[in-house]
Amino acid sequence: MAKTMKAALIKSYSGVSGIEFGETLIPEIDSNEVLIKVHTASINPADLLFLHGNYGITRALPSVGGMEGCGTVVATGNSLIARMLKGKRVAFVSEVFGSWSEYTKASAMTCMVLPDHVSDEQGAVFFVNPASAMAMVKIAKQHKSKAIVQTAGASALGRILMKLGKAQGIPVISVVRKEEQEHLLREIGGQYVVNSSSSTFEEELKRKSHELGASVCFDAVGGDLTGRVLSALPDGSSLFQYGLLGGNTTTINADDLVFRKKRISGFWASDWVKTQSIFELLALQGSMKKSIGSHIQTEISQTFPLNQTVEAIQQYAVNMTSGKVLLQPV
């Protein structure tokens, strides 16, 4: 095997201007890691934050970009769980190294063997959003919430959560900001959709969240929308913020925290996974495999070669609702 590979490299945390297509060393692996020949890699909102240095982790630069993808394990470390993956086609998450490259490395625990009927394209988006959606449903159940409120309802994660909640008997109230997003969700079976641009938004969200018993919200937006949503929820509700699409500052009403016993905290899938036992993680993977093709199915907008990573990111950033944009090594 060659010692170097092609990759989309982050040279500085300055957005797409900091990306350069070039060569880097194929990574070495330790006993619990696997080396993966990448077939397809995804672009996620977290990657856009990462490119500006605003994600929860940073890497020493230059670094391979991206975090999620699909590929074949070509070499493994000495641990049993790693060796069991040799030659397998897997979905993976590689926060430490990256995924926008010909090869990557990942912990064996963040790899999942894909069923034969799952395409590389679906495999590349099979981990982050589905796992997050299933974690959200589990958290809602733990909080004994009878329904879930979610912002960015028309996003890829939002659509999966809506379908997953429906399958598990937990209604999902999807908050969107455009009329076309309302139509999109209703066309795929969304029953409870509210538009934050409407003059009656707070009133409608309050009525639906109280009627359905939605005492848990997952917020991907932040900004002033967080406070508007939190105020509409029943007393004692919990809001989990997991995204910053509306900006870095979240605005909330102190009355909700002090007198209405509402709570706001962060949700980061990477941290949540670390709180789960190996048995819980294996059960999660089993549930994900059973669900693919039904409520776990992601719209793919476009696929770009790896040497057009900048164009791919720009395309994804201007219209995330259209579907995922993927990268493939050439």
mmCIF file of C-alpha atoms in Angstrom:
data_model
loop_
_atom_site.group_PDB
_atom_site.id
_atom_site.type_symbol
_atom_site.label_atom_id
_atom_site.label_comp_id
_atom_site.label_asym_id
_atom_site.label_seq_id
_atom_site.Cartn_x
_atom_site.Cartn_y
_atom_site.Cartn_z
ATOM 1 C CA MET A 1 0.000 0.000 0.000
ATOM 2 C CA ALA A 2 1.164 3.528 -0.749
ATOM 3 C CA LYS A 3 2.155 5.762 2.163
ATOM 4 C CA THR A 4 0.319 8.876 0.974
ATOM 5 C CA MET A 5 -3.214 9.657 -0.173
ATOM 6 C CA LYS A 6 -5.338 12.430 -1.634
ATOM 7 C CA ALA A 7 -7.437 14.439 0.820
ATOM 8 C CA ALA A 8 -9.356 17.672 1.354
ATOM 9 C CA LEU A 9 -7.124 19.317 3.949
ATOM 10 C CA ILE A 10 -8.032 22.044 6.404
ATOM 11 C CA LYS A 11 -5.074 24.429 6.481
ATOM 12 C CA SER A 12 -6.749 27.079 8.667
ATOM 13 C CA TYR A 13 -10.014 27.482 10.572
ATOM 14 C CA SER A 14 -11.374 30.067 8.147
ATOM 15 C CA GLY A 15 -14.257 28.316 6.395
ATOM 16 C CA VAL A 16 -13.912 27.047 2.830
ATOM 17 C CA SER A 17 -11.019 29.450 2.214
ATOM 18 C CA GLY A 18 -8.967 27.295 4.571
ATOM 19 C CA ILE A 19 -9.460 24.091 2.531
ATOM 20 C CA GLU A 20 -6.852 22.800 0.124
ATOM 21 C CA PHE A 21 -6.943 19.593 -1.922
ATOM 22 C CA GLY A 22 -3.630 17.768 -1.726
ATOM 23 C CA GLU A 23 -1.663 14.818 -0.355
ATOM 24 C CA THR A 24 -1.107 13.636 3.198
ATOM 25 C CA LEU A 25 0.141 10.517 4.947
ATOM 26 C CA ILE A 26 -2.154 7.503 5.287
ATOM 27 C CA PRO A 27 -2.782 7.308 9.058
ATOM 28 C CA GLU A 28 -1.314 4.686 11.360
ATOM 29 C CA ILE A 29 -3.730 2.837 13.636
ATOM 30 C CA ASP A 30 -3.594 1.578 17.217
ATOM 31 C CA SER A 31 -4.998 -1.656 18.645
ATOM 32 C CA ASN A 32 -8.610 -0.444 18.872
ATOM 33 C CA GLU A 33 -8.692 1.316 15.506
ATOM 34 C CA VAL A 34 -9.308 0.304 11.906
ATOM 35 C CA LEU A 35 -8.010 1.673 8.612
ATOM 36 C CA ILE A 36 -10.809 2.337 6.125
ATOM 37 C CA LYS A 37 -10.712 2.837 2.366
ATOM 38 C CA VAL A 38 -13.331 5.558 1.972
ATOM 39 C CA HIS A 39 -16.081 5.046 -0.607
ATOM 40 C CA THR A 40 -18.273 8.051 0.213
ATOM 41 C CA ALA A 41 -18.126 10.806 2.835
ATOM 42 C CA SER A 42 -20.811 13.216 3.987
ATOM 43 C CA ILE A 43 -21.016 16.918 4.756
ATOM 44 C CA ASN A 44 -22.916 17.760 7.937
ATOM 45 C CA PRO A 45 -23.784 21.000 9.767
ATOM 46 C CA ALA A 46 -21.142 20.052 12.338
ATOM 47 C CA ASP A 47 -18.537 20.177 9.560
ATOM 48 C CA LEU A 48 -19.474 23.773 8.782
ATOM 49 C CA LEU A 49 -18.910 24.688 12.429
ATOM 50 C CA PHE A 50 -15.657 22.726 12.467
ATOM 51 C CA LEU A 51 -14.307 24.620 9.448
ATOM 52 C CA HIS A 52 -14.569 27.842 11.439
ATOM 53 C CA GLY A 53 -13.126 26.360 14.635
ATOM 54 C CA ASN A 54 -16.529 26.514 16.346
ATOM 55 C CA TYR A 55 -17.076 22.796 16.935
ATOM 56 C CA GLY A 56 -16.570 21.010 20.252
ATOM 57 C CA ILE A 57 -13.191 19.656 19.163
ATOM 58 C CA THR A 58 -10.326 20.882 17.002
ATOM 59 C CA ARG A 59 -7.514 19.003 15.303
ATOM 60 C CA ALA A 60 -3.891 19.935 14.804
ATOM 61 C CA LEU A 61 -3.621 21.549 11.362
ATOM 62 C CA PRO A 62 -3.316 20.662 8.581
ATOM 63 C CA SER A 63 -6.062 18.114 9.093
ATOM 64 C CA VAL A 64 -8.341 16.005 6.933
ATOM 65 C CA GLY A 65 -11.844 17.494 6.867
ATOM 66 C CA GLY A 66 -15.153 15.764 7.575
ATOM 67 C CA MET A 67 -16.247 13.252 10.201
ATOM 68 C CA GLU A 68 -18.680 10.708 8.733
ATOM 69 C CA GLY A 69 -18.630 8.293 5.829
ATOM 70 C CA CYS A 70 -18.760 4.779 4.445
ATOM 71 C CA GLY A 71 -15.941 2.496 3.370
ATOM 72 C CA THR A 72 -14.223 -0.887 3.586
ATOM 73 C CA VAL A 73 -11.946 -1.849 6.473
ATOM 74 C CA VAL A 74 -8.573 -2.778 4.946
ATOM 75 C CA ALA A 75 -6.465 -3.101 8.100
ATOM 76 C CA THR A 76 -7.152 -3.398 11.817
ATOM 77 C CA GLY A 77 -5.517 -3.120 15.203
ATOM 78 C CA ASN A 78 -5.018 -6.143 17.451
ATOM 79 C CA SER A 79 -8.160 -5.858 19.571
ATOM 80 C CA LEU A 80 -10.870 -8.463 19.011
ATOM 81 C CA ILE A 81 -13.582 -5.952 18.110
ATOM 82 C CA ALA A 82 -11.263 -4.307 15.559
ATOM 83 C CA ARG A 83 -10.191 -7.611 13.966
ATOM 84 C CA MET A 84 -13.842 -8.625 13.540
ATOM 85 C CA LEU A 85 -14.258 -5.728 11.091
ATOM 86 C CA LYS A 86 -11.501 -6.751 8.645
ATOM 87 C CA GLY A 87 -12.851 -6.691 5.077
ATOM 88 C CA LYS A 88 -16.269 -5.391 6.170
ATOM 89 C CA ARG A 89 -18.085 -2.441 4.591
ATOM 90 C CA VAL A 90 -18.888 -0.047 7.397
ATOM 91 C CA ALA A 91 -20.503 3.260 8.241
ATOM 92 C CA PHE A 92 -18.100 5.188 10.445
ATOM 93 C CA VAL A 93 -17.517 8.341 12.431
ATOM 94 C CA SER A 94 -13.971 9.688 12.617
ATOM 95 C CA GLU A 95 -13.950 12.858 14.692
ATOM 96 C CA VAL A 96 -10.273 12.486 15.546
ATOM 97 C CA PHE A 97 -8.911 12.083 11.987
ATOM 98 C CA GLY A 98 -11.554 13.054 9.379
ATOM 99 C CA SER A 99 -13.374 11.483 6.432
ATOM 100 C CA TRP A 100 -12.721 13.649 3.342
ATOM 101 C CA SER A 101 -9.843 11.490 2.125
ATOM 102 C CA GLU A 102 -9.013 8.271 0.285
ATOM 103 C CA TYR A 103 -8.316 6.514 3.590
ATOM 104 C CA THR A 104 -9.188 7.255 7.187
ATOM 105 C CA LYS A 105 -8.949 5.692 10.612
ATOM 106 C CA ALA A 106 -11.679 5.283 13.207
ATOM 107 C CA SER A 107 -12.288 3.586 16.520
ATOM 108 C CA ALA A 108 -13.805 0.153 16.008
ATOM 109 C CA MET A 109 -16.580 1.250 18.382
ATOM 110 C CA THR A 110 -17.618 4.027 15.982
ATOM 111 C CA CYS A 111 -17.972 1.669 13.014
ATOM 112 C CA MET A 112 -21.079 -0.278 12.051
ATOM 113 C CA VAL A 113 -21.184 -3.082 9.499
ATOM 114 C CA LEU A 114 -23.677 -2.223 6.766
ATOM 115 C CA PRO A 115 -26.289 -4.624 5.367
ATOM 116 C CA ASP A 116 -25.719 -5.511 1.704
ATOM 117 C CA HIS A 117 -28.858 -3.693 0.549
ATOM 118 C CA VAL A 118 -27.656 -0.347 1.927
ATOM 119 C CA SER A 119 -25.946 1.793 -0.722
ATOM 120 C CA ASP A 120 -22.649 3.576 -0.108
ATOM 121 C CA GLU A 121 -24.532 6.865 -0.323
ATOM 122 C CA GLN A 122 -26.970 5.914 2.443
ATOM 123 C CA GLY A 123 -24.135 4.318 4.391
ATOM 124 C CA ALA A 124 -22.246 7.621 4.383
ATOM 125 C CA VAL A 125 -25.122 9.315 6.221
ATOM 126 C CA PHE A 126 -26.193 6.314 8.281
ATOM 127 C CA PHE A 127 -24.490 7.070 11.567
ATOM 128 C CA VAL A 128 -24.677 10.653 12.829
ATOM 129 C CA ASN A 129 -28.288 11.637 12.144
ATOM 130 C CA PRO A 130 -29.973 8.267 12.819
ATOM 131 C CA ALA A 131 -28.017 7.748 16.029
ATOM 132 C CA SER A 132 -28.857 11.282 17.161
ATOM 133 C CA ALA A 133 -32.553 10.796 16.391
ATOM 134 C CA MET A 134 -32.686 7.530 18.324
ATOM 135 C CA ALA A 135 -30.876 9.154 21.245
ATOM 136 C CA MET A 136 -33.438 11.963 21.222
ATOM 137 C CA VAL A 137 -36.357 9.539 21.369
ATOM 138 C CA LYS A 138 -34.671 7.698 24.233
ATOM 139 C CA ILE A 139 -34.120 10.941 26.158
ATOM 140 C CA ALA A 140 -37.742 11.983 25.606
ATOM 141 C CA LYS A 141 -38.909 8.650 27.013
ATOM 142 C CA GLN A 142 -36.605 9.021 30.007
ATOM 143 C CA HIS A 143 -38.199 12.419 30.682
ATOM 144 C CA LYS A 144 -41.651 10.842 30.314
ATOM 145 C CA SER A 145 -42.528 13.303 27.570
ATOM 146 C CA LYS A 146 -45.534 12.249 25.506
ATOM 147 C CA ALA A 147 -44.356 14.192 22.452
ATOM 148 C CA ILE A 148 -41.259 15.992 21.133
ATOM 149 C CA VAL A 149 -40.767 19.504 19.767
ATOM 150 C CA GLN A 150 -37.914 19.911 17.289
ATOM 151 C CA THR A 151 -36.604 22.962 15.471
ATOM 152 C CA ALA A 152 -35.045 22.785 11.983
ATOM 153 C CA GLY A 153 -37.803 20.266 11.338
ATOM 154 C CA ALA A 154 -37.138 20.026 7.596
ATOM 155 C CA SER A 155 -33.470 19.102 8.029
ATOM 156 C CA ALA A 156 -32.233 15.571 7.361
ATOM 157 C CA LEU A 157 -32.155 14.857 11.097
ATOM 158 C CA GLY A 158 -35.529 16.519 11.543
ATOM 159 C CA ARG A 159 -37.180 14.274 8.971
ATOM 160 C CA ILE A 160 -35.681 11.124 10.492
ATOM 161 C CA LEU A 161 -36.801 12.141 13.989
ATOM 162 C CA MET A 162 -40.319 12.847 12.734
ATOM 163 C CA LYS A 163 -40.605 9.408 11.115
ATOM 164 C CA LEU A 164 -38.934 7.649 14.035
ATOM 165 C CA GLY A 165 -41.246 9.296 16.546
ATOM 166 C CA LYS A 166 -44.260 8.299 14.488
ATOM 167 C CA ALA A 167 -43.062 4.684 14.352
ATOM 168 C CA GLN A 168 -42.567 4.609 18.130
ATOM 169 C CA GLY A 169 -45.808 6.338 19.041
ATOM 170 C CA ILE A 170 -44.269 9.673 20.075
ATOM 171 C CA PRO A 171 -45.721 12.601 18.094
ATOM 172 C CA VAL A 172 -43.162 15.129 16.863
ATOM 173 C CA ILE A 173 -44.005 18.812 16.490
ATOM 174 C CA SER A 174 -41.721 20.102 13.738
ATOM 175 C CA VAL A 175 -40.782 23.791 13.745
ATOM 176 C CA VAL A 176 -39.842 25.183 10.322
ATOM 177 C CA ARG A 177 -39.326 28.705 9.001
ATOM 178 C CA LYS A 178 -40.614 28.550 5.421
ATOM 179 C CA GLU A 179 -43.925 27.673 3.824
ATOM 180 C CA GLU A 180 -42.279 25.270 1.370
ATOM 181 C CA GLN A 181 -40.777 23.398 4.320
ATOM 182 C CA GLU A 182 -44.264 23.014 5.780
ATOM 183 C CA HIS A 183 -45.453 21.455 2.515
ATOM 184 C CA LEU A 184 -42.396 19.191 2.337
ATOM 185 C CA LEU A 185 -43.003 17.717 5.781
ATOM 186 C CA ARG A 186 -46.725 17.284 5.268
ATOM 187 C CA GLU A 187 -46.068 15.441 2.004
ATOM 188 C CA ILE A 188 -43.942 12.859 3.838
ATOM 189 C CA GLY A 189 -46.450 12.347 6.639
ATOM 190 C CA GLY A 190 -45.798 15.192 9.081
ATOM 191 C CA GLN A 191 -48.905 15.748 11.206
ATOM 192 C CA TYR A 192 -47.743 18.569 13.452
ATOM 193 C CA VAL A 193 -45.851 21.336 11.660
ATOM 194 C CA VAL A 194 -45.583 24.961 12.812
ATOM 195 C CA ASN A 195 -43.956 27.864 10.999
ATOM 196 C CA SER A 196 -41.815 30.219 13.092
ATOM 197 C CA SER A 197 -42.396 32.975 10.515
ATOM 198 C CA SER A 198 -46.152 32.957 11.171
ATOM 199 C CA SER A 199 -47.716 35.711 13.293
ATOM 200 C CA THR A 200 -49.474 33.009 15.325
ATOM 201 C CA PHE A 201 -46.387 30.816 15.818
ATOM 202 C CA GLU A 202 -46.071 31.026 19.618
ATOM 203 C CA GLU A 203 -49.800 30.583 20.125
ATOM 204 C CA GLU A 204 -49.968 27.565 17.801
ATOM 205 C CA LEU A 205 -46.869 25.916 19.275
ATOM 206 C CA LYS A 206 -48.162 26.443 22.817
ATOM 207 C CA ARG A 207 -51.502 24.889 21.977
ATOM 208 C CA LYS A 208 -49.999 21.840 20.264
ATOM 209 C CA SER A 209 -47.288 21.219 22.840
ATOM 210 C CA HIS A 210 -49.812 21.378 25.684
ATOM 211 C CA GLU A 211 -52.375 19.207 23.874
ATOM 212 C CA LEU A 212 -49.802 16.535 23.001
ATOM 213 C CA GLY A 213 -47.837 16.724 26.241
ATOM 214 C CA ALA A 214 -44.550 17.750 24.633
ATOM 215 C CA SER A 215 -42.270 18.534 27.567
ATOM 216 C CA VAL A 216 -39.002 17.935 25.685
ATOM 217 C CA CYS A 217 -37.586 19.987 22.811
ATOM 218 C CA PHE A 218 -34.458 19.526 20.704
ATOM 219 C CA ASP A 219 -33.261 22.824 19.273
ATOM 220 C CA ALA A 220 -30.833 23.030 16.358
ATOM 221 C CA VAL A 221 -31.174 26.765 15.788
ATOM 222 C CA GLY A 222 -30.429 28.865 18.866
ATOM 223 C CA GLY A 223 -30.721 32.631 18.687
ATOM 224 C CA ASP A 224 -34.029 34.172 19.746
ATOM 225 C CA LEU A 225 -35.989 31.144 18.490
ATOM 226 C CA THR A 226 -34.840 29.137 21.518
ATOM 227 C CA GLY A 227 -36.537 31.501 23.944
ATOM 228 C CA ARG A 228 -39.705 31.686 21.876
ATOM 229 C CA VAL A 229 -39.962 27.903 21.789
ATOM 230 C CA LEU A 230 -39.112 27.442 25.465
ATOM 231 C CA SER A 231 -41.818 29.925 26.481
ATOM 232 C CA ALA A 232 -44.426 27.970 24.505
ATOM 233 C CA LEU A 233 -43.647 24.656 26.222
ATOM 234 C CA PRO A 234 -45.526 23.402 29.306
ATOM 235 C CA ASP A 235 -44.141 24.263 32.747
ATOM 236 C CA GLY A 236 -41.352 21.919 33.814
ATOM 237 C CA SER A 237 -40.212 21.243 30.244
ATOM 238 C CA SER A 238 -36.616 20.619 29.176
ATOM 239 C CA LEU A 239 -34.981 22.043 26.048
ATOM 240 C CA PHE A 240 -31.822 20.463 24.649
ATOM 241 C CA GLN A 241 -29.808 22.671 22.319
ATOM 242 C CA TYR A 242 -27.659 20.749 19.836
ATOM 243 C CA GLY A 243 -27.053 23.216 17.012
ATOM 244 C CA LEU A 244 -26.219 26.856 16.295
ATOM 245 C CA LEU A 245 -27.878 27.488 12.936
ATOM 246 C CA GLY A 246 -29.242 30.824 14.166
ATOM 247 C CA GLY A 247 -25.996 32.093 15.683
ATOM 248 C CA ASN A 248 -23.848 31.625 18.768
ATOM 249 C CA THR A 249 -26.062 33.531 21.206
ATOM 250 C CA THR A 250 -29.204 31.979 22.677
ATOM 251 C CA THR A 251 -31.870 34.267 24.139
ATOM 252 C CA ILE A 252 -34.249 32.993 26.815
ATOM 253 C CA ASN A 253 -36.825 34.476 29.184
ATOM 254 C CA ALA A 254 -35.662 34.277 32.812
ATOM 255 C CA ASP A 255 -39.296 33.845 33.890
ATOM 256 C CA ASP A 256 -39.331 30.429 32.218
ATOM 257 C CA LEU A 257 -36.360 29.254 34.276
ATOM 258 C CA VAL A 258 -37.233 30.851 37.592
ATOM 259 C CA PHE A 259 -41.003 30.525 37.834
ATOM 260 C CA ARG A 260 -41.944 27.955 35.180
ATOM 261 C CA LYS A 261 -39.341 25.355 36.242
ATOM 262 C CA LYS A 262 -38.124 24.934 32.666
ATOM 263 C CA ARG A 263 -34.571 23.844 31.908
ATOM 264 C CA ILE A 264 -32.151 24.253 29.036
ATOM 265 C CA SER A 265 -29.041 22.158 28.474
ATOM 266 C CA GLY A 266 -26.820 21.014 25.656
ATOM 267 C CA PHE A 267 -26.971 17.790 23.678
ATOM 268 C CA TRP A 268 -23.903 16.534 21.812
ATOM 269 C CA ALA A 269 -24.253 13.047 20.351
ATOM 270 C CA SER A 270 -20.530 12.357 20.802
ATOM 271 C CA ASP A 271 -20.789 12.937 24.543
ATOM 272 C CA TRP A 272 -24.095 11.086 24.849
ATOM 273 C CA VAL A 273 -22.594 7.965 23.250
ATOM 274 C CA LYS A 274 -19.867 7.939 25.911
ATOM 275 C CA THR A 275 -22.526 7.623 28.629
ATOM 276 C CA GLN A 276 -23.944 4.444 27.111
ATOM 277 C CA SER A 277 -22.741 0.937 27.908
ATOM 278 C CA ILE A 278 -21.427 -1.346 25.157
ATOM 279 C CA PHE A 279 -24.677 -3.311 25.383
ATOM 280 C CA GLU A 280 -26.732 -0.154 24.901
ATOM 281 C CA LEU A 281 -24.601 0.854 21.917
ATOM 282 C CA LEU A 282 -24.968 -2.580 20.316
ATOM 283 C CA ALA A 283 -28.740 -2.390 20.847
ATOM 284 C CA LEU A 284 -28.715 1.059 19.230
ATOM 285 C CA GLN A 285 -26.849 -0.267 16.198
ATOM 286 C CA GLY A 286 -29.291 -3.165 15.913
ATOM 287 C CA SER A 287 -32.248 -0.781 15.952
ATOM 288 C CA MET A 288 -30.629 1.401 13.307
ATOM 289 C CA LYS A 289 -30.065 -1.563 10.975
ATOM 290 C CA LYS A 290 -33.692 -2.661 11.329
ATOM 291 C CA SER A 291 -34.953 0.837 10.557
ATOM 292 C CA ILE A 292 -32.961 1.668 7.437
ATOM 293 C CA GLY A 293 -35.120 1.918 4.344
ATOM 294 C CA SER A 294 -38.169 3.006 6.362
ATOM 295 C CA HIS A 295 -37.919 5.945 8.759
ATOM 296 C CA ILE A 296 -34.127 5.993 8.428
ATOM 297 C CA GLN A 297 -33.679 7.178 4.873
ATOM 298 C CA THR A 298 -31.852 10.363 3.916
ATOM 299 C CA GLU A 299 -32.427 12.464 0.813
ATOM 300 C CA ILE A 300 -29.239 12.831 -1.247
ATOM 301 C CA SER A 301 -28.967 16.042 -3.238
ATOM 302 C CA GLN A 302 -25.632 15.781 -5.067
ATOM 303 C CA THR A 303 -22.343 13.909 -5.107
ATOM 304 C CA PHE A 304 -19.015 15.617 -5.848
ATOM 305 C CA PRO A 305 -15.502 14.255 -6.383
ATOM 306 C CA LEU A 306 -13.131 14.883 -3.497
ATOM 307 C CA ASN A 307 -11.169 17.488 -5.452
ATOM 308 C CA GLN A 308 -14.332 19.636 -5.594
ATOM 309 C CA THR A 309 -14.863 19.729 -1.833
ATOM 310 C CA VAL A 310 -15.118 23.523 -1.697
ATOM 311 C CA GLU A 311 -17.862 23.579 -4.336
ATOM 312 C CA ALA A 312 -19.650 20.748 -2.542
ATOM 313 C CA ILE A 313 -19.644 22.600 0.784
ATOM 314 C CA GLN A 314 -20.883 25.792 -0.847
ATOM 315 C CA GLN A 315 -23.718 23.878 -2.518
ATOM 316 C CA TYR A 316 -24.714 22.226 0.763
ATOM 317 C CA ALA A 317 -24.568 25.431 2.806
ATOM 318 C CA VAL A 318 -26.982 27.393 0.603
ATOM 319 C CA ASN A 319 -29.780 24.793 0.714
ATOM 320 C CA MET A 320 -29.484 22.088 3.339
ATOM 321 C CA THR A 321 -33.175 21.218 3.036
ATOM 322 C CA SER A 322 -32.647 19.843 -0.484
ATOM 323 C CA GLY A 323 -30.707 16.893 0.896
ATOM 324 C CA LYS A 324 -27.217 15.765 1.758
ATOM 325 C CA VAL A 325 -24.210 16.564 -0.389
ATOM 326 C CA LEU A 326 -21.624 13.780 -0.545
ATOM 327 C CA LEU A 327 -17.967 13.452 -1.502
ATOM 328 C CA GLN A 328 -16.314 10.522 -3.278
ATOM 329 C CA PRO A 329 -12.561 9.961 -3.725
ATOM 330 C CA VAL A 330 -11.517 9.770 -7.379
#
